[in-house]
mmCIF file of C-alpha atoms and ligand atoms in Angstrom:
data_model
loop_
_atom_site.group_PDB
_atom_site.id
_atom_site.type_symbol
_atom_site.label_atom_id
_atom_site.label_comp_id
_atom_site.label_asym_id
_atom_site.label_seq_id
_atom_site.Cartn_x
_atom_site.Cartn_y
_atom_site.Cartn_z
ATOM 1 C CA MET A 256 -61.746 -14.530 45.538
ATOM 2 C CA GLU A 257 -64.102 -14.133 43.109
ATOM 3 C CA LYS A 258 -61.254 -13.772 40.178
ATOM 4 C CA LYS A 259 -61.978 -16.264 37.198
ATOM 5 C CA ILE A 260 -58.940 -18.082 36.017
ATOM 6 C CA LEU A 261 -59.349 -20.484 32.993
ATOM 7 C CA VAL A 262 -56.833 -24.054 32.826
ATOM 8 C CA THR A 263 -56.446 -24.814 29.491
ATOM 9 C CA ARG A 264 -55.423 -28.319 30.887
ATOM 10 C CA ARG A 265 -55.454 -30.726 33.726
ATOM 11 C CA TYR A 266 -52.200 -29.956 35.690
ATOM 12 C CA PRO A 267 -51.361 -31.277 38.606
ATOM 13 C CA GLU A 268 -53.171 -31.583 41.422
ATOM 14 C CA THR A 269 -51.005 -30.315 43.750
ATOM 15 C CA GLY A 270 -50.862 -26.486 42.327
ATOM 16 C CA ILE A 271 -54.636 -26.573 41.701
ATOM 17 C CA ARG A 272 -55.731 -27.334 45.117
ATOM 18 C CA LEU A 273 -53.866 -24.140 46.352
ATOM 19 C CA LEU A 274 -56.033 -22.181 43.693
ATOM 20 C CA GLU A 275 -58.988 -23.766 45.123
ATOM 21 C CA GLN A 276 -58.336 -23.059 48.380
ATOM 22 C CA GLU A 277 -57.932 -19.206 47.777
ATOM 23 C CA ASN A 278 -61.265 -20.031 46.403
ATOM 24 C CA PHE A 279 -60.699 -18.880 42.528
ATOM 25 C CA HIS A 280 -63.414 -19.783 40.044
ATOM 26 C CA LEU A 281 -61.182 -22.565 37.609
ATOM 27 C CA THR A 282 -62.343 -23.409 34.659
ATOM 28 C CA PHE A 283 -61.022 -26.572 33.281
ATOM 29 C CA TRP A 284 -60.226 -27.259 29.592
ATOM 30 C CA GLU A 285 -60.435 -31.396 29.909
ATOM 31 C CA LYS A 286 -60.292 -32.811 26.608
ATOM 32 C CA GLU A 287 -56.802 -34.660 26.004
ATOM 33 C CA LYS A 288 -56.656 -32.072 22.985
ATOM 34 C CA PRO A 289 -55.125 -28.551 23.561
ATOM 35 C CA MET A 290 -57.516 -26.397 22.652
ATOM 36 C CA THR A 291 -57.342 -24.409 19.539
ATOM 37 C CA GLN A 292 -56.581 -20.644 19.036
ATOM 38 C CA ASP A 293 -59.955 -19.886 18.351
ATOM 39 C CA GLU A 294 -60.999 -21.682 21.572
ATOM 40 C CA LEU A 295 -58.920 -20.250 23.693
ATOM 41 C CA ILE A 296 -59.390 -16.853 22.862
ATOM 42 C CA LYS A 297 -62.947 -17.683 23.229
ATOM 43 C CA GLN A 298 -62.869 -18.756 26.819
ATOM 44 C CA ALA A 299 -60.202 -16.426 27.672
ATOM 45 C CA LYS A 300 -62.615 -13.525 26.891
ATOM 46 C CA THR A 301 -64.699 -14.208 29.577
ATOM 47 C CA HIS A 302 -61.941 -15.073 32.072
ATOM 48 C CA ASP A 303 -59.576 -12.895 34.509
ATOM 49 C CA ALA A 304 -56.454 -15.171 34.339
ATOM 50 C CA LEU A 305 -55.034 -17.907 32.318
ATOM 51 C CA LEU A 306 -52.950 -20.959 33.280
ATOM 52 C CA CYS A 307 -51.365 -21.759 30.174
ATOM 53 C CA THR A 308 -48.727 -24.409 29.058
ATOM 54 C CA LEU A 309 -46.458 -24.443 25.630
ATOM 55 C CA THR A 310 -48.981 -25.403 23.274
ATOM 56 C CA ASP A 311 -51.090 -22.821 23.463
ATOM 57 C CA LYS A 312 -50.798 -19.764 21.413
ATOM 58 C CA ILE A 313 -50.630 -16.322 22.902
ATOM 59 C CA ASP A 314 -49.219 -14.422 20.294
ATOM 60 C CA SER A 315 -50.182 -10.748 18.725
ATOM 61 C CA HIS A 316 -54.078 -12.148 17.536
ATOM 62 C CA PHE A 317 -54.656 -13.666 21.186
ATOM 63 C CA PHE A 318 -53.896 -10.151 22.763
ATOM 64 C CA ASN A 319 -55.042 -8.306 20.360
ATOM 65 C CA GLU A 320 -58.522 -10.247 21.156
ATOM 66 C CA CYS A 321 -57.813 -10.580 25.309
ATOM 67 C CA SER A 322 -55.926 -7.574 26.164
ATOM 68 C CA HIS A 323 -58.172 -7.655 29.400
ATOM 69 C CA LEU A 324 -56.157 -10.320 30.844
ATOM 70 C CA ASP A 325 -54.526 -9.252 34.674
ATOM 71 C CA ILE A 326 -51.906 -12.412 34.714
ATOM 72 C CA ILE A 327 -50.895 -15.177 32.312
ATOM 73 C CA SER A 328 -49.088 -17.947 34.487
ATOM 74 C CA GLN A 329 -47.001 -20.121 32.118
ATOM 75 C CA PHE A 330 -46.517 -24.350 33.633
ATOM 76 C CA ALA A 331 -43.402 -24.400 32.072
ATOM 77 C CA VAL A 332 -39.818 -23.019 32.386
ATOM 78 C CA GLY A 333 -39.587 -21.543 28.557
ATOM 79 C CA TYR A 334 -42.111 -19.500 26.827
ATOM 80 C CA ASP A 335 -41.876 -19.037 23.423
ATOM 81 C CA ASN A 336 -45.583 -19.401 22.599
ATOM 82 C CA ILE A 337 -46.120 -16.450 24.120
ATOM 83 C CA ASP A 338 -45.812 -13.131 23.118
ATOM 84 C CA ILE A 339 -44.301 -10.897 25.526
ATOM 85 C CA ALA A 340 -43.406 -7.811 23.897
ATOM 86 C CA SER A 341 -47.442 -7.279 23.262
ATOM 87 C CA ALA A 342 -47.737 -8.869 26.761
ATOM 88 C CA THR A 343 -45.451 -6.015 28.326
ATOM 89 C CA ARG A 344 -47.169 -3.723 26.253
ATOM 90 C CA LEU A 345 -50.317 -4.332 28.060
ATOM 91 C CA GLY A 346 -49.199 -3.937 31.035
ATOM 92 C CA ILE A 347 -49.994 -8.425 31.698
ATOM 93 C CA PRO A 348 -47.461 -9.694 33.904
ATOM 94 C CA ILE A 349 -46.585 -13.243 32.923
ATOM 95 C CA GLY A 350 -45.136 -15.739 35.531
ATOM 96 C CA PHE A 351 -43.122 -19.091 34.206
ATOM 97 C CA THR A 352 -41.700 -22.001 36.439
ATOM 98 C CA PRO A 353 -38.034 -21.779 36.647
ATOM 99 C CA ASP A 354 -36.134 -24.531 37.952
ATOM 100 C CA ALA A 355 -38.595 -26.746 39.288
ATOM 101 C CA MET A 356 -37.152 -29.315 35.903
ATOM 102 C CA SER A 357 -33.452 -29.001 35.805
ATOM 103 C CA GLU A 358 -33.076 -32.050 37.547
ATOM 104 C CA ALA A 359 -35.311 -34.136 35.460
ATOM 105 C CA THR A 360 -34.198 -32.009 31.790
ATOM 106 C CA ALA A 361 -30.675 -32.777 32.205
ATOM 107 C CA ASP A 362 -31.336 -36.487 33.024
ATOM 108 C CA ILE A 363 -33.147 -36.765 30.214
ATOM 109 C CA ALA A 364 -30.557 -35.467 28.108
ATOM 110 C CA PHE A 365 -27.447 -37.299 30.017
ATOM 111 C CA GLY A 366 -29.545 -40.645 29.451
ATOM 112 C CA LEU A 367 -30.237 -39.570 25.908
ATOM 113 C CA MET A 368 -26.459 -39.100 25.716
ATOM 114 C CA ILE A 369 -25.718 -42.158 26.375
ATOM 115 C CA ALA A 370 -28.349 -44.102 24.605
ATOM 116 C CA VAL A 371 -27.546 -42.255 21.297
ATOM 117 C CA ALA A 372 -23.335 -43.141 21.881
ATOM 118 C CA ARG A 373 -24.490 -46.884 22.348
ATOM 119 C CA LYS A 374 -27.256 -46.753 19.860
ATOM 120 C CA MET A 375 -29.878 -48.615 22.523
ATOM 121 C CA PHE A 376 -32.982 -47.346 20.891
ATOM 122 C CA PHE A 377 -31.954 -49.045 17.833
ATOM 123 C CA LEU A 378 -30.738 -52.445 18.980
ATOM 124 C CA HIS A 379 -33.954 -52.322 21.689
ATOM 125 C CA LYS A 380 -36.265 -51.993 17.803
ATOM 126 C CA THR A 381 -33.544 -55.083 16.726
ATOM 127 C CA ILE A 382 -34.940 -57.571 19.195
ATOM 128 C CA ILE A 383 -38.749 -56.662 18.179
ATOM 129 C CA ASN A 384 -37.813 -57.362 15.114
ATOM 130 C CA GLY A 385 -36.144 -60.592 15.649
ATOM 131 C CA GLN A 386 -32.904 -59.769 14.644
ATOM 132 C CA TRP A 387 -31.230 -60.560 17.877
ATOM 133 C CA GLY A 388 -28.218 -62.865 16.077
ATOM 134 C CA TYR A 389 -25.367 -63.962 17.903
ATOM 135 C CA PHE A 390 -22.496 -62.190 19.656
ATOM 136 C CA ASN A 391 -20.652 -59.946 16.915
ATOM 137 C CA PRO A 392 -17.680 -58.487 17.737
ATOM 138 C CA THR A 393 -17.462 -55.884 15.466
ATOM 139 C CA GLY A 394 -21.157 -55.391 15.159
ATOM 140 C CA ASN A 395 -23.176 -52.289 16.246
ATOM 141 C CA LEU A 396 -19.634 -50.436 17.992
ATOM 142 C CA GLY A 397 -20.695 -47.541 20.256
ATOM 143 C CA ILE A 398 -18.279 -45.182 21.475
ATOM 144 C CA GLU A 399 -17.146 -44.122 25.093
ATOM 145 C CA LEU A 400 -17.568 -41.068 26.999
ATOM 146 C CA LYS A 401 -14.477 -40.667 29.469
ATOM 147 C CA HIS A 402 -12.628 -37.884 29.052
ATOM 148 C CA LYS A 403 -14.469 -36.645 26.196
ATOM 149 C CA THR A 404 -15.435 -32.600 25.413
ATOM 150 C CA LEU A 405 -19.352 -32.103 26.433
ATOM 151 C CA GLY A 406 -20.176 -28.336 25.018
ATOM 152 C CA ILE A 407 -23.094 -26.486 26.732
ATOM 153 C CA PHE A 408 -24.971 -24.376 24.272
ATOM 154 C CA GLY A 409 -26.759 -22.113 26.984
ATOM 155 C CA LEU A 410 -25.003 -23.169 30.512
ATOM 156 C CA GLY A 411 -28.680 -22.109 32.760
ATOM 157 C CA ARG A 412 -30.299 -23.873 35.270
ATOM 158 C CA ILE A 413 -30.647 -27.189 33.454
ATOM 159 C CA GLY A 414 -27.299 -26.699 31.544
ATOM 160 C CA ILE A 415 -25.147 -26.755 34.822
ATOM 161 C CA LYS A 416 -26.874 -29.385 35.868
ATOM 162 C CA MET A 417 -26.079 -31.572 32.476
ATOM 163 C CA ALA A 418 -22.930 -30.558 32.543
ATOM 164 C CA GLN A 419 -22.265 -31.577 36.468
ATOM 165 C CA ARG A 420 -23.380 -35.139 35.697
ATOM 166 C CA CYS A 421 -20.887 -35.158 32.641
ATOM 167 C CA LYS A 422 -18.354 -34.049 34.606
ATOM 168 C CA ASN A 423 -18.846 -36.274 38.002
ATOM 169 C CA ALA A 424 -19.576 -39.637 35.745
ATOM 170 C CA TYR A 425 -17.205 -39.499 32.935
ATOM 171 C CA GLU A 426 -15.184 -36.577 34.103
ATOM 172 C CA MET A 427 -15.693 -34.660 30.992
ATOM 173 C CA ASN A 428 -14.166 -31.117 30.408
ATOM 174 C CA ILE A 429 -16.665 -29.014 29.786
ATOM 175 C CA LEU A 430 -17.164 -25.890 26.913
ATOM 176 C CA TYR A 431 -19.705 -23.421 26.626
ATOM 177 C CA HIS A 432 -21.274 -20.709 24.737
ATOM 178 C CA ASN A 433 -24.014 -17.944 26.486
ATOM 179 C CA ARG A 434 -24.740 -14.600 25.268
ATOM 180 C CA THR A 435 -22.862 -13.829 28.494
ATOM 181 C CA PRO A 436 -19.924 -15.634 30.220
ATOM 182 C CA SER A 437 -20.776 -16.991 33.710
ATOM 183 C CA LYS A 438 -17.937 -16.328 36.227
ATOM 184 C CA THR A 439 -20.152 -18.380 38.530
ATOM 185 C CA ALA A 440 -20.995 -21.180 36.411
ATOM 186 C CA GLU A 441 -16.950 -21.368 35.380
ATOM 187 C CA LYS A 442 -16.299 -22.234 39.064
ATOM 188 C CA LEU A 443 -18.999 -24.778 40.067
ATOM 189 C CA LEU A 444 -17.586 -26.530 36.992
ATOM 190 C CA ASP A 445 -14.756 -25.545 35.460
ATOM 191 C CA ALA A 446 -16.017 -24.584 32.432
ATOM 192 C CA THR A 447 -14.307 -22.547 29.524
ATOM 193 C CA TYR A 448 -16.092 -20.368 27.898
ATOM 194 C CA VAL A 449 -15.559 -20.163 23.948
ATOM 195 C CA GLU A 450 -16.836 -18.494 20.862
ATOM 196 C CA PHE A 451 -19.993 -20.678 19.144
ATOM 197 C CA GLU A 452 -17.547 -21.416 16.456
ATOM 198 C CA ASP A 453 -15.783 -23.421 19.025
ATOM 199 C CA LEU A 454 -18.031 -24.999 20.732
ATOM 200 C CA LEU A 455 -18.808 -26.743 17.382
ATOM 201 C CA SER A 456 -15.331 -27.548 16.093
ATOM 202 C CA GLN A 457 -13.980 -28.747 19.549
ATOM 203 C CA SER A 458 -17.098 -30.960 21.151
ATOM 204 C CA ASP A 459 -17.579 -34.411 21.452
ATOM 205 C CA VAL A 460 -21.170 -33.948 22.776
ATOM 206 C CA LEU A 461 -22.894 -30.815 22.139
ATOM 207 C CA SER A 462 -26.059 -30.520 24.295
ATOM 208 C CA VAL A 463 -28.279 -27.609 23.419
ATOM 209 C CA HIS A 464 -29.906 -25.677 26.769
ATOM 210 C CA CYS A 465 -30.609 -22.608 25.570
ATOM 211 C CA ALA A 466 -34.052 -20.841 24.760
ATOM 212 C CA LEU A 467 -35.744 -20.339 21.038
ATOM 213 C CA THR A 468 -35.145 -16.930 20.650
ATOM 214 C CA PRO A 469 -35.210 -15.674 16.891
ATOM 215 C CA GLU A 470 -31.431 -16.002 17.691
ATOM 216 C CA THR A 471 -31.451 -19.152 18.075
ATOM 217 C CA LYS A 472 -33.884 -20.714 15.520
ATOM 218 C CA ASP A 473 -32.057 -22.599 13.447
ATOM 219 C CA ILE A 474 -28.865 -22.019 14.648
ATOM 220 C CA PHE A 475 -28.236 -25.252 14.369
ATOM 221 C CA ASN A 476 -28.168 -25.631 10.737
ATOM 222 C CA GLN A 477 -25.982 -27.283 8.069
ATOM 223 C CA ARG A 478 -23.241 -25.037 8.338
ATOM 224 C CA ALA A 479 -23.100 -25.698 12.301
ATOM 225 C CA PHE A 480 -23.133 -29.789 11.663
ATOM 226 C CA LYS A 481 -20.561 -28.838 9.042
ATOM 227 C CA ARG A 482 -18.122 -27.250 11.456
ATOM 228 C CA MET A 483 -18.948 -30.628 14.365
ATOM 229 C CA LYS A 484 -16.910 -33.504 14.549
ATOM 230 C CA PRO A 485 -18.140 -36.340 12.542
ATOM 231 C CA SER A 486 -17.892 -38.346 15.968
ATOM 232 C CA ALA A 487 -19.547 -35.822 17.472
ATOM 233 C CA LEU A 488 -23.387 -36.336 19.783
ATOM 234 C CA PHE A 489 -25.923 -33.733 18.994
ATOM 235 C CA ILE A 490 -28.832 -33.387 22.113
ATOM 236 C CA ASN A 491 -31.280 -31.045 21.772
ATOM 237 C CA THR A 492 -33.587 -31.005 25.146
ATOM 238 C CA ALA A 493 -34.597 -27.500 25.227
ATOM 239 C CA ARG A 494 -36.905 -26.294 21.499
ATOM 240 C CA GLY A 495 -36.923 -28.039 17.881
ATOM 241 C CA PRO A 496 -36.685 -25.173 16.055
ATOM 242 C CA ILE A 497 -33.163 -24.304 17.819
ATOM 243 C CA HIS A 498 -32.157 -27.444 15.332
ATOM 244 C CA HIS A 499 -33.599 -27.228 11.712
ATOM 245 C CA GLU A 500 -34.416 -30.796 11.004
ATOM 246 C CA LYS A 501 -33.662 -31.558 7.344
ATOM 247 C CA ASP A 502 -29.895 -30.169 7.781
ATOM 248 C CA LEU A 503 -29.813 -32.688 10.679
ATOM 249 C CA ILE A 504 -30.863 -35.691 9.100
ATOM 250 C CA CYS A 505 -29.303 -34.988 6.433
ATOM 251 C CA ALA A 506 -25.888 -34.267 8.309
ATOM 252 C CA ILE A 507 -26.186 -37.831 10.521
ATOM 253 C CA ARG A 508 -26.983 -39.180 6.686
ATOM 254 C CA VAL A 509 -23.492 -37.771 4.880
ATOM 255 C CA GLY A 510 -21.635 -38.579 8.710
ATOM 256 C CA ASP A 511 -21.301 -34.885 9.171
ATOM 257 C CA ILE A 512 -21.792 -35.598 12.965
ATOM 258 C CA TRP A 513 -22.123 -38.805 14.513
ATOM 259 C CA GLY A 514 -25.692 -39.062 15.505
ATOM 260 C CA ALA A 515 -28.681 -37.221 17.702
ATOM 261 C CA GLY A 516 -31.036 -37.315 20.940
ATOM 262 C CA LEU A 517 -33.615 -35.436 20.486
ATOM 263 C CA ASP A 518 -36.537 -34.987 23.466
ATOM 264 C CA VAL A 519 -37.866 -31.770 20.993
ATOM 265 C CA THR A 520 -38.328 -31.759 17.488
ATOM 266 C CA ASN A 521 -39.959 -29.260 14.904
ATOM 267 C CA PRO A 522 -42.695 -29.774 14.888
ATOM 268 C CA GLU A 523 -43.983 -31.584 17.382
ATOM 269 C CA PRO A 524 -45.820 -34.599 17.752
ATOM 270 C CA MET A 525 -43.202 -36.087 15.418
ATOM 271 C CA GLN A 526 -44.427 -38.242 12.364
ATOM 272 C CA PRO A 527 -44.225 -41.738 13.096
ATOM 273 C CA ASP A 528 -42.513 -42.243 10.081
ATOM 274 C CA ASN A 529 -39.568 -39.369 10.591
ATOM 275 C CA PRO A 530 -36.317 -40.732 8.678
ATOM 276 C CA LEU A 531 -34.944 -39.886 12.142
ATOM 277 C CA LEU A 532 -36.979 -42.346 13.881
ATOM 278 C CA PHE A 533 -34.949 -45.164 11.508
ATOM 279 C CA MET A 534 -31.382 -44.167 12.059
ATOM 280 C CA GLU A 535 -28.864 -46.395 14.070
ATOM 281 C CA ASN A 536 -27.662 -43.361 15.762
ATOM 282 C CA VAL A 537 -30.290 -41.304 16.855
ATOM 283 C CA CYS A 538 -32.779 -41.852 19.739
ATOM 284 C CA VAL A 539 -35.740 -39.466 20.064
ATOM 285 C CA LEU A 540 -38.647 -38.641 23.192
ATOM 286 C CA PRO A 541 -42.111 -37.115 22.792
ATOM 287 C CA HIS A 542 -40.614 -34.346 24.825
ATOM 288 C CA VAL A 543 -40.799 -35.646 28.353
ATOM 289 C CA GLY A 544 -37.623 -33.484 29.945
ATOM 290 C CA SER A 545 -39.582 -32.198 33.025
ATOM 291 C CA GLY A 546 -41.754 -35.629 33.108
ATOM 292 C CA THR A 547 -41.533 -36.838 36.372
ATOM 293 C CA GLN A 548 -43.891 -36.465 39.363
ATOM 294 C CA GLU A 549 -41.247 -34.477 41.121
ATOM 295 C CA ALA A 550 -41.446 -31.581 38.691
ATOM 296 C CA ARG A 551 -44.232 -31.748 37.674
ATOM 297 C CA ASN A 552 -45.703 -31.225 40.781
ATOM 298 C CA GLN A 553 -43.724 -28.071 41.570
ATOM 299 C CA MET A 554 -44.371 -26.699 37.870
ATOM 300 C CA SER A 555 -47.612 -26.293 39.204
ATOM 301 C CA VAL A 556 -47.166 -25.415 42.368
ATOM 302 C CA LEU A 557 -44.745 -22.536 41.228
ATOM 303 C CA ALA A 558 -47.878 -21.600 38.758
ATOM 304 C CA ALA A 559 -50.603 -21.469 41.076
ATOM 305 C CA MET A 560 -48.200 -19.183 43.443
ATOM 306 C CA ASN A 561 -47.388 -16.905 40.657
ATOM 307 C CA ILE A 562 -51.507 -16.304 40.739
ATOM 308 C CA ILE A 563 -51.797 -16.011 44.249
ATOM 309 C CA GLU A 564 -49.090 -13.563 44.706
ATOM 310 C CA PHE A 565 -50.232 -11.808 42.376
ATOM 311 C CA TYR A 566 -53.733 -10.842 43.843
ATOM 312 C CA LYS A 567 -53.116 -10.675 47.114
ATOM 313 C CA LYS A 568 -49.219 -8.955 47.138
ATOM 314 C CA GLY A 569 -49.338 -7.976 43.653
ATOM 315 C CA HIS A 570 -46.371 -9.663 42.707
ATOM 316 C CA LEU A 571 -45.013 -12.834 41.272
ATOM 317 C CA PRO A 572 -42.426 -15.431 42.716
ATOM 318 C CA HIS A 573 -41.111 -15.799 38.906
ATOM 319 C CA ILE A 574 -41.919 -13.565 36.151
ATOM 320 C CA VAL A 575 -41.264 -13.195 32.832
ATOM 321 C CA ASN A 576 -41.380 -9.293 32.565
ATOM 322 C CA PRO A 577 -41.137 -7.897 35.866
ATOM 323 C CA GLU A 578 -40.905 -4.046 34.518
ATOM 324 C CA VAL A 579 -45.088 -4.462 33.740
ATOM 325 C CA LEU A 580 -44.915 -4.236 38.154
ATOM 326 C CA GLU A 581 -42.433 -1.648 38.094
ATOM 327 C CA SER A 582 -44.258 0.845 36.735
HETATM 328 C C1 LIG B 873 -40.959 -26.253 29.397
HETATM 329 O O1 LIG B 873 -40.340 -25.932 30.754
HETATM 330 O O2 LIG B 873 -40.740 -25.057 29.205
HETATM 331 C C2 LIG B 873 -40.319 -27.549 29.325
HETATM 332 O O3 LIG B 873 -40.254 -27.645 27.801
HETATM 333 C C3 LIG B 873 -42.035 -28.727 28.988
HETATM 334 O O4 LIG B 873 -41.898 -29.081 30.819
#
């Protein structure tokens, strides 16, 4: 195929090979650093399609400059970096890669929950700092998870996997809050739908799995943390701006909640002197939820197939704005 695709990063070969087999003309951004928006626009102007990811800023300014694109294929399940309304207005289909990373991300949420409950990252640092003293019967005590209540904010594909892990490992009671209750998920997990306020006040572990939208931005703020149990663990593997970072730091310092496990921060990357990194009951990872060979290979395949099927058959297996193809 004659089409020119701008590939904004070295994505796994699984998908790239598929595109090469179809003879697309691929241009790779080879630098370690993501493209600036100016670089992205300059390059995209001479291409027909874009294979991009969450750090590429595809906002209204981008679309003003690059309204000619046939398709944008996002290598991620989240697409809050893309102005979907502008893309839809211009008739540009946006592909994404749902479910490829559900197991991997649920593992990170589950792992962070245990790590926070037992202060694992902090205790690891005490060894490095030469502070492994004698057995202390009352020192560094964590909390157990058996029969505790898990609150899921955003019970979708990843939230369901997290709930299953917690149910199977610790027989946890599952509460959730979504825009609309999901009868299927309730049946699968014996989960109970609750209002947001009840999710806050009843959860022992509150795990965030929703998309970042204007409604969810900063929803976990001082007011929300004050409604939570002082013994609660807050876990966010979705998007950093869903929690208000200063309010989270304050909530842990004053004891409004017990601790936090974060795979996402705001901004990313987190600065190495961030106070969260020095707190006993906090574990932070550098946005690696989908970071397994299996997940990334599958994401690459799904992102490539969105482009291939669009050009060959006029549809995308995984599309964010299907209305652009219906019209
Ligand atoms: C996603 O897919 O949205 C993750 O955050 C990155 O893999």
